[in-house]
Short mmCIF file of C-alpha atoms in Angstrom, two decimals:
data_model
loop_
_atom_site.label_atom_id
_atom_site.label_comp_id
_atom_site.label_asym_id
_atom_site.label_seq_id
_atom_site.Cartn_x
_atom_site.Cartn_y
_atom_site.Cartn_z
CA UNK A 1 -68.64 -12.82 26.13
CA UNK A 2 -66.42 -14.48 23.49
CA UNK A 3 -63.94 -15.69 26.10
CA UNK A 4 -66.69 -17.38 28.09
CA UNK A 5 -68.10 -19.04 24.97
CA UNK A 6 -64.65 -20.28 24.05
CA UNK A 7 -64.10 -21.67 27.53
CA UNK A 8 -67.50 -23.30 27.46
CA UNK A 9 -66.67 -25.01 24.18
CA UNK A 10 -63.35 -26.07 25.66
CA UNK A 11 -65.06 -27.67 28.64
CA UNK A 12 -67.68 -29.32 26.45
CA UNK A 13 -64.98 -30.82 24.27
CA UNK A 14 -62.99 -31.93 27.32
CA UNK A 15 -66.04 -33.71 28.73
CA UNK A 16 -66.34 -35.63 25.48
CA UNK A 17 -62.64 -36.40 25.18
CA UNK A 18 -62.19 -37.48 28.79
CA UNK A 19 -65.55 -39.19 29.30
CA UNK A 20 -64.13 -42.73 29.33
CA UNK A 21 -61.39 -41.88 31.82
CA UNK A 22 -63.74 -39.84 33.97
CA UNK A 23 -66.20 -42.72 34.05
CA UNK A 24 -63.43 -45.19 35.00
CA UNK A 25 -62.26 -42.79 37.68
CA UNK A 26 -65.73 -42.32 39.14
CA UNK A 27 -66.37 -46.05 39.01
CA UNK A 28 -63.16 -46.59 40.95
CA UNK A 29 -64.21 -44.06 43.57
CA UNK A 30 -67.87 -45.03 43.84
CA UNK A 31 -67.83 -48.72 42.79
CA UNK A 32 -71.36 -48.45 41.48
CA UNK A 33 -72.18 -47.90 37.80
CA UNK A 34 -75.36 -45.94 38.45
CA UNK A 35 -73.67 -43.66 40.97
CA UNK A 36 -70.78 -43.21 38.57
CA UNK A 37 -73.18 -42.15 35.84
CA UNK A 38 -74.92 -39.74 38.19
CA UNK A 39 -71.62 -38.26 39.32
CA UNK A 40 -70.50 -37.86 35.71
CA UNK A 41 -73.63 -35.96 34.82
CA UNK A 42 -73.17 -33.67 37.79
CA UNK A 43 -69.52 -33.18 36.85
CA UNK A 44 -70.46 -32.08 33.33
CA UNK A 45 -73.14 -29.71 34.61
CA UNK A 46 -70.87 -28.18 37.22
CA UNK A 47 -67.97 -27.98 34.79
CA UNK A 48 -70.03 -26.13 32.22
CA UNK A 49 -71.30 -23.83 34.93
CA UNK A 50 -67.77 -22.95 36.01
CA UNK A 51 -66.25 -22.85 32.52
CA UNK A 52 -65.28 -19.21 32.82
CA UNK A 53 -62.61 -20.06 35.40
CA UNK A 54 -60.94 -22.94 33.57
CA UNK A 55 -57.30 -22.92 32.52
CA UNK A 56 -57.07 -24.60 29.10
CA UNK A 57 -53.74 -26.17 29.99
CA UNK A 58 -55.03 -27.93 33.09
CA UNK A 59 -58.63 -28.66 32.08
CA UNK A 60 -58.23 -32.39 32.60
CA UNK A 61 -57.06 -32.09 36.19
CA UNK A 62 -59.70 -29.46 36.81
CA UNK A 63 -62.47 -31.77 35.60
CA UNK A 64 -61.14 -34.64 37.68
CA UNK A 65 -61.23 -32.49 40.81
CA UNK A 66 -64.84 -31.57 40.11
CA UNK A 67 -65.62 -35.24 39.54
CA UNK A 68 -63.95 -36.27 42.79
CA UNK A 69 -65.86 -33.69 44.79
CA UNK A 70 -69.15 -34.78 43.25
CA UNK A 71 -68.32 -38.40 43.98
CA UNK A 72 -67.42 -37.68 47.60
CA UNK A 73 -70.65 -35.81 48.07
CA UNK A 74 -72.57 -38.81 46.78
CA UNK A 75 -70.58 -41.11 49.00
CA UNK A 76 -71.49 -39.14 52.11
CA UNK A 77 -75.11 -39.86 51.39
CA UNK A 78 -74.79 -43.58 50.89
CA UNK A 79 -71.85 -44.59 53.05
CA UNK A 80 -74.13 -46.09 55.67
CA UNK A 81 -75.66 -48.48 53.18
CA UNK A 82 -72.49 -50.49 52.81
CA UNK A 83 -72.58 -50.14 49.07
CA UNK A 84 -68.99 -48.96 48.94
CA UNK A 85 -67.44 -52.05 50.47
CA UNK A 86 -67.04 -53.97 47.23
CA UNK A 87 -64.27 -53.84 44.67
CA UNK A 88 -64.76 -51.88 41.46
CA UNK A 89 -64.99 -55.04 39.33
CA UNK A 90 -67.70 -56.46 41.60
CA UNK A 91 -69.93 -53.53 40.76
CA UNK A 92 -69.87 -54.07 37.03
CA UNK A 93 -73.21 -55.13 35.59
CA UNK A 94 -73.32 -58.67 34.22
CA UNK A 95 -74.19 -59.49 30.66
CA UNK A 96 -77.56 -60.95 31.52
CA UNK A 97 -78.83 -58.00 33.50
CA UNK A 98 -77.01 -55.28 31.69
CA UNK A 99 -79.18 -52.48 30.48
CA UNK A 100 -78.63 -51.00 27.06
CA UNK A 101 -77.10 -47.86 28.51
CA UNK A 102 -74.67 -49.81 30.65
CA UNK A 103 -73.77 -52.10 27.77
CA UNK A 104 -72.63 -49.12 25.73
CA UNK A 105 -69.90 -48.36 28.28
CA UNK A 106 -69.23 -51.49 30.29
CA UNK A 107 -69.71 -54.41 27.94
CA UNK A 108 -66.53 -56.15 26.88
CA UNK A 109 -66.41 -57.61 23.40
CA UNK A 110 -64.94 -61.00 22.62
CA UNK A 111 -62.12 -59.24 20.86
CA UNK A 112 -61.31 -57.29 23.98
CA UNK A 113 -61.50 -60.42 26.12
CA UNK A 114 -59.08 -62.14 23.79
CA UNK A 115 -56.72 -59.18 23.94
CA UNK A 116 -56.75 -59.24 27.73
CA UNK A 117 -56.22 -63.00 27.83
CA UNK A 118 -53.29 -62.69 25.45
CA UNK A 119 -51.78 -59.95 27.57
CA UNK A 120 -52.25 -62.03 30.71
CA UNK A 121 -50.57 -65.01 29.07
CA UNK A 122 -47.46 -62.93 28.53
CA UNK A 123 -47.06 -62.24 32.23
CA UNK A 124 -44.73 -64.40 34.23
CA UNK A 125 -46.42 -67.28 36.01
CA UNK A 126 -46.13 -65.68 39.45
CA UNK A 127 -47.50 -62.35 38.27
CA UNK A 128 -50.37 -64.01 36.43
CA UNK A 129 -51.26 -66.10 39.46
CA UNK A 130 -51.45 -63.09 41.73
CA UNK A 131 -53.61 -61.11 39.27
CA UNK A 132 -55.90 -64.07 38.61
CA UNK A 133 -56.31 -64.89 42.26
CA UNK A 134 -56.92 -61.31 43.33
CA UNK A 135 -59.24 -60.09 40.59
CA UNK A 136 -60.81 -63.17 39.06
CA UNK A 137 -61.05 -65.31 42.18
CA UNK A 138 -61.43 -62.52 44.76
CA UNK A 139 -58.78 -63.79 47.14
CA UNK A 140 -57.16 -61.32 49.51
CA UNK A 141 -53.45 -60.62 49.20
CA UNK A 142 -52.92 -62.30 52.57
CA UNK A 143 -54.58 -65.48 51.35
CA UNK A 144 -52.62 -65.38 48.12
CA UNK A 145 -49.38 -64.99 50.05
CA UNK A 146 -50.30 -67.94 52.24
CA UNK A 147 -51.24 -70.18 49.32
CA UNK A 148 -48.18 -69.29 47.30
CA UNK A 149 -45.98 -69.51 50.37
CA UNK A 150 -44.56 -66.05 49.86
CA UNK A 151 -44.28 -62.97 52.06
CA UNK A 152 -47.11 -60.50 51.72
CA UNK A 153 -44.69 -57.84 50.55
CA UNK A 154 -43.53 -60.07 47.71
CA UNK A 155 -47.10 -60.68 46.56
CA UNK A 156 -47.85 -56.96 46.63
CA UNK A 157 -44.71 -56.30 44.62
CA UNK A 158 -45.73 -58.89 42.06
CA UNK A 159 -49.15 -57.31 41.79
CA UNK A 160 -47.65 -53.90 41.34
CA UNK A 161 -45.30 -55.10 38.63
CA UNK A 162 -48.08 -57.03 36.92
CA UNK A 163 -50.28 -53.94 36.75
CA UNK A 164 -47.45 -51.91 35.25
CA UNK A 165 -46.58 -54.57 32.70
CA UNK A 166 -50.19 -55.08 31.69
CA UNK A 167 -50.70 -51.36 31.29
CA UNK A 168 -47.70 -51.17 28.97
CA UNK A 169 -48.64 -54.14 26.79
CA UNK A 170 -49.70 -53.35 23.27
CA UNK A 171 -52.94 -55.29 23.57
CA UNK A 172 -54.08 -53.24 26.57
CA UNK A 173 -52.86 -49.96 25.10
CA UNK A 174 -54.80 -50.63 21.92
CA UNK A 175 -57.94 -51.20 23.97
CA UNK A 176 -57.37 -47.93 25.81
CA UNK A 177 -56.82 -46.00 22.60
CA UNK A 178 -59.88 -47.24 20.75
CA UNK A 179 -63.17 -45.27 20.72
CA UNK B 1 -58.23 -32.13 21.95
CA UNK B 2 -55.85 -35.03 22.65
CA UNK B 3 -56.42 -37.35 25.55
CA UNK B 4 -53.84 -35.53 27.64
CA UNK B 5 -52.51 -37.19 30.75
CA UNK B 6 -51.18 -34.35 32.78
CA UNK B 7 -49.28 -36.40 35.34
CA UNK B 8 -47.82 -39.89 35.31
CA UNK B 9 -47.98 -42.10 38.36
CA UNK B 10 -45.40 -44.22 40.07
CA UNK B 11 -45.64 -47.96 40.64
CA UNK B 12 -46.38 -47.40 44.30
CA UNK B 13 -49.14 -45.00 43.45
CA UNK B 14 -50.64 -47.51 41.03
CA UNK B 15 -50.65 -50.25 43.67
CA UNK B 16 -52.18 -47.91 46.22
CA UNK B 17 -54.82 -46.88 43.68
CA UNK B 18 -55.54 -50.54 42.97
CA UNK B 19 -56.04 -51.27 46.65
CA UNK B 20 -58.30 -48.23 46.85
CA UNK B 21 -60.57 -49.34 43.98
CA UNK B 22 -60.50 -52.87 45.37
CA UNK B 23 -61.98 -51.54 48.63
CA UNK B 24 -58.98 -52.87 50.53
CA UNK B 25 -57.99 -49.67 52.29
CA UNK B 26 -59.40 -49.02 55.74
CA UNK B 27 -61.87 -46.14 55.90
CA UNK B 28 -59.43 -43.60 57.30
CA UNK B 29 -56.75 -44.51 54.73
CA UNK B 30 -59.29 -44.33 51.92
CA UNK B 31 -60.39 -40.88 53.03
CA UNK B 32 -56.77 -39.76 53.25
CA UNK B 33 -56.17 -41.11 49.75
CA UNK B 34 -59.13 -39.13 48.45
CA UNK B 35 -57.80 -35.98 50.10
CA UNK B 36 -54.46 -36.54 48.39
CA UNK B 37 -56.17 -36.97 45.04
CA UNK B 38 -57.49 -33.41 45.29
CA UNK B 39 -53.93 -32.09 45.09
CA UNK B 40 -52.13 -34.85 43.19
CA UNK B 41 -53.44 -35.46 39.72
CA UNK B 42 -51.05 -38.41 39.39
CA UNK B 43 -53.14 -40.28 41.97
CA UNK B 44 -56.28 -39.62 39.93
CA UNK B 45 -54.55 -41.00 36.85
CA UNK B 46 -53.48 -44.04 38.85
CA UNK B 47 -57.10 -44.63 39.88
CA UNK B 48 -58.17 -44.40 36.23
CA UNK B 49 -55.58 -46.99 35.26
CA UNK B 50 -56.33 -49.31 38.19
CA UNK B 51 -60.07 -49.11 37.66
CA UNK B 52 -59.89 -49.64 33.91
CA UNK B 53 -57.40 -52.46 34.07
CA UNK B 54 -59.05 -54.43 36.86
CA UNK B 55 -62.49 -54.05 35.29
CA UNK B 56 -61.12 -55.28 31.99
CA UNK B 57 -59.43 -58.28 33.58
CA UNK B 58 -62.51 -59.16 35.60
CA UNK B 59 -64.76 -58.89 32.56
CA UNK B 60 -62.52 -61.28 30.66
CA UNK B 61 -62.84 -63.96 33.30
CA UNK B 62 -63.86 -67.35 31.97
CA UNK B 63 -67.44 -68.14 33.14
CA UNK B 64 -66.32 -71.30 34.97
CA UNK B 65 -65.77 -69.34 38.13
CA UNK B 66 -69.07 -67.46 38.04
CA UNK B 67 -71.29 -70.11 39.50
CA UNK B 68 -70.92 -70.92 43.12
CA UNK B 69 -69.84 -74.53 43.65
CA UNK B 70 -72.93 -75.21 45.77
CA UNK B 71 -75.16 -74.11 42.94
CA UNK B 72 -73.37 -76.47 40.60
CA UNK B 73 -73.87 -79.32 43.07
CA UNK B 74 -77.54 -78.46 43.46
CA UNK B 75 -78.03 -78.40 39.73
CA UNK B 76 -76.23 -81.72 39.34
CA UNK B 77 -78.28 -83.28 42.12
CA UNK B 78 -81.55 -82.07 40.69
CA UNK B 79 -80.60 -83.24 37.24
CA UNK B 80 -79.69 -86.64 38.63
CA UNK B 81 -82.98 -86.86 40.53
CA UNK B 82 -84.97 -85.87 37.47
CA UNK B 83 -83.14 -88.38 35.30
CA UNK B 84 -83.56 -91.10 37.91
CA UNK B 85 -87.23 -90.27 38.28
CA UNK B 86 -87.78 -90.42 34.54
CA UNK B 87 -85.87 -93.67 34.35
CA UNK B 88 -87.96 -95.25 37.10
CA UNK B 89 -91.20 -94.09 35.53
CA UNK B 90 -90.16 -95.45 32.16
CA UNK B 91 -89.18 -98.76 33.67
CA UNK B 92 -92.43 -99.02 35.58
CA UNK B 93 -94.46 -98.40 32.46
CA UNK B 94 -92.39 -100.98 30.64
CA UNK B 95 -93.00 -103.58 33.31
CA UNK B 96 -96.71 -102.85 33.47
CA UNK B 97 -96.93 -103.16 29.70
CA UNK B 98 -95.04 -106.41 29.84
CA UNK B 99 -97.35 -107.78 32.51
CA UNK B 100 -100.38 -106.88 30.46
CA UNK B 101 -98.87 -108.54 27.41
CA UNK B 102 -98.21 -111.68 29.39
CA UNK B 103 -101.69 -111.76 30.75
CA UNK B 104 -103.16 -111.21 27.32
CA UNK B 105 -101.02 -113.97 25.88
CA UNK B 106 -102.09 -116.22 28.69
CA UNK B 107 -105.69 -115.40 28.01
CA UNK B 108 -105.27 -116.13 24.32
CA UNK B 109 -103.52 -119.37 25.19
CA UNK B 110 -106.37 -120.33 27.47
CA UNK B 111 -108.89 -119.53 24.80
CA UNK B 112 -107.10 -121.72 22.28
CA UNK B 113 -106.65 -124.67 24.57
CA UNK B 114 -110.00 -124.44 26.33
CA UNK B 115 -111.00 -122.73 29.52
CA UNK B 116 -110.35 -125.72 31.71
CA UNK B 117 -106.74 -126.39 30.88
CA UNK B 118 -103.96 -124.68 32.80
CA UNK B 119 -101.32 -122.58 31.14
CA UNK B 120 -98.48 -124.80 30.06
CA UNK B 121 -95.17 -124.72 31.91
CA UNK B 122 -93.41 -123.88 28.67
CA UNK B 123 -95.59 -120.84 28.19
CA UNK B 124 -94.95 -119.75 31.74
CA UNK B 125 -91.22 -120.07 31.23
CA UNK B 126 -91.43 -118.05 28.06
CA UNK B 127 -93.42 -115.38 29.87
CA UNK B 128 -90.88 -115.30 32.68
CA UNK B 129 -88.07 -114.91 30.21
CA UNK B 130 -89.98 -112.21 28.42
CA UNK B 131 -90.53 -110.19 31.58
CA UNK B 132 -86.98 -110.70 32.76
CA UNK B 133 -85.63 -109.47 29.46
CA UNK B 134 -87.91 -106.50 29.64
CA UNK B 135 -86.65 -105.79 33.15
CA UNK B 136 -83.09 -105.96 31.88
CA UNK B 137 -83.71 -103.36 29.20
CA UNK B 138 -83.82 -100.41 31.58
CA UNK B 139 -84.54 -97.02 30.11
CA UNK B 140 -86.05 -98.32 26.91
CA UNK B 141 -89.26 -96.55 26.11
CA UNK B 142 -91.12 -99.36 24.38
CA UNK B 143 -91.67 -103.00 25.05
CA UNK B 144 -90.82 -105.40 22.30
CA UNK B 145 -93.02 -108.48 22.69
CA UNK B 146 -90.82 -110.52 20.42
CA UNK B 147 -87.50 -110.13 22.17
CA UNK B 148 -84.66 -112.39 21.14
CA UNK B 149 -83.36 -114.95 23.56
CA UNK B 150 -79.93 -113.36 23.23
CA UNK B 151 -81.22 -110.36 25.14
CA UNK B 152 -81.91 -112.35 28.28
CA UNK B 153 -80.59 -111.08 31.55
CA UNK B 154 -77.47 -112.24 33.29
CA UNK B 155 -77.65 -113.78 36.73
CA UNK B 156 -76.60 -110.57 38.44
CA UNK B 157 -79.95 -108.86 38.01
CA UNK B 158 -82.27 -108.95 40.96
CA UNK B 159 -85.81 -109.51 39.70
CA UNK B 160 -88.37 -108.55 42.32
CA UNK B 161 -90.64 -111.21 43.75
CA UNK B 162 -93.84 -109.46 42.72
CA UNK B 163 -92.73 -109.57 39.10
CA UNK B 164 -92.07 -113.27 39.24
CA UNK B 165 -95.37 -113.81 40.98
CA UNK B 166 -97.16 -111.92 38.25
CA UNK B 167 -95.66 -114.22 35.66
CA UNK B 168 -96.16 -117.51 37.47
CA UNK B 169 -99.61 -116.84 38.80
CA UNK B 170 -101.64 -120.04 38.31
CA UNK B 171 -104.52 -120.20 35.91
CA UNK B 172 -106.76 -121.40 38.67
CA UNK B 173 -106.17 -118.25 40.62
CA UNK B 174 -106.46 -115.90 37.67
CA UNK B 175 -109.14 -117.47 35.56
CA UNK B 176 -111.34 -118.57 38.40
CA UNK B 177 -113.24 -115.34 38.30
CA UNK B 178 -113.43 -115.28 34.55
CA UNK B 179 -114.76 -118.80 34.53
CA UNK B 180 -117.41 -117.77 37.00
CA UNK B 181 -118.33 -114.81 34.80
CA UNK B 182 -118.59 -116.99 31.73
#
């Protein structure tokens, strides 16, 4: 059926266009690169199988729902292993042990590192401290609040603002728009 | 097809998404958050942003914080032990070489002056100075038999007794056996 073929092409194209965001989403949900890859494959297969029911205007949201369901199904199987207790950045493969496949998606170039460092340098000192301590040093927000002698709510607010500001910075936007 | 973002997220949603990807939410809150994501695309977009941003920041971390401090201490300790060990071995070889040189010189001296005469006090002093200067030159790989007097040790150095004994050993004690052999 022509309509089905058109929908299938639509879904195929959407999988290509949204692959990076889908992978980041699945990595955030599963916090394991291999599981994220597996979930992405299952998402593509299931999406292509259900292409006849897709609404072209909401294909992105539709794919994300499929991805979330696939991820949750995987999580049910491994939740007892404690593999979901780490943060998303702790699950990233390191340069030394990174396989070629992983490197294609998760490796950060020196140019990208520089862009991030430049963006971080433009944050206010308090915001930068909170981000550095939380992500790069792995401190909890409670510990950060204690060390900086600030209420926990203030630290969370700073983190929230820092994430917004970083996301809006040109350096970060350019990284998101490449590929 | 453009990279359409169907729904934007609020600041609170972004922070909640960050805490979710950081594994900070308790199990029941995390499950509730996942349930909400099924009906709120904005939360999914927030997770994308939080995951991407935090991964990028973490990947740009300078490598100074990668190694555990204990590992750094262990490495430093081992390096120090290895260096110290090499230094001691080098020094020992230097001293042994110096002793052999002294003994050879003494033997040559004895040969020149006749087997019956003792090694002169001047020669013994020169030998002592030679060995003491060798002892002072720690870490040097080779022994220089013809060291200058300017390279002599200061008084602070503690020369072991066995080294001094090796230098000042009397000809009667050392050459007695050789005399018997001859």
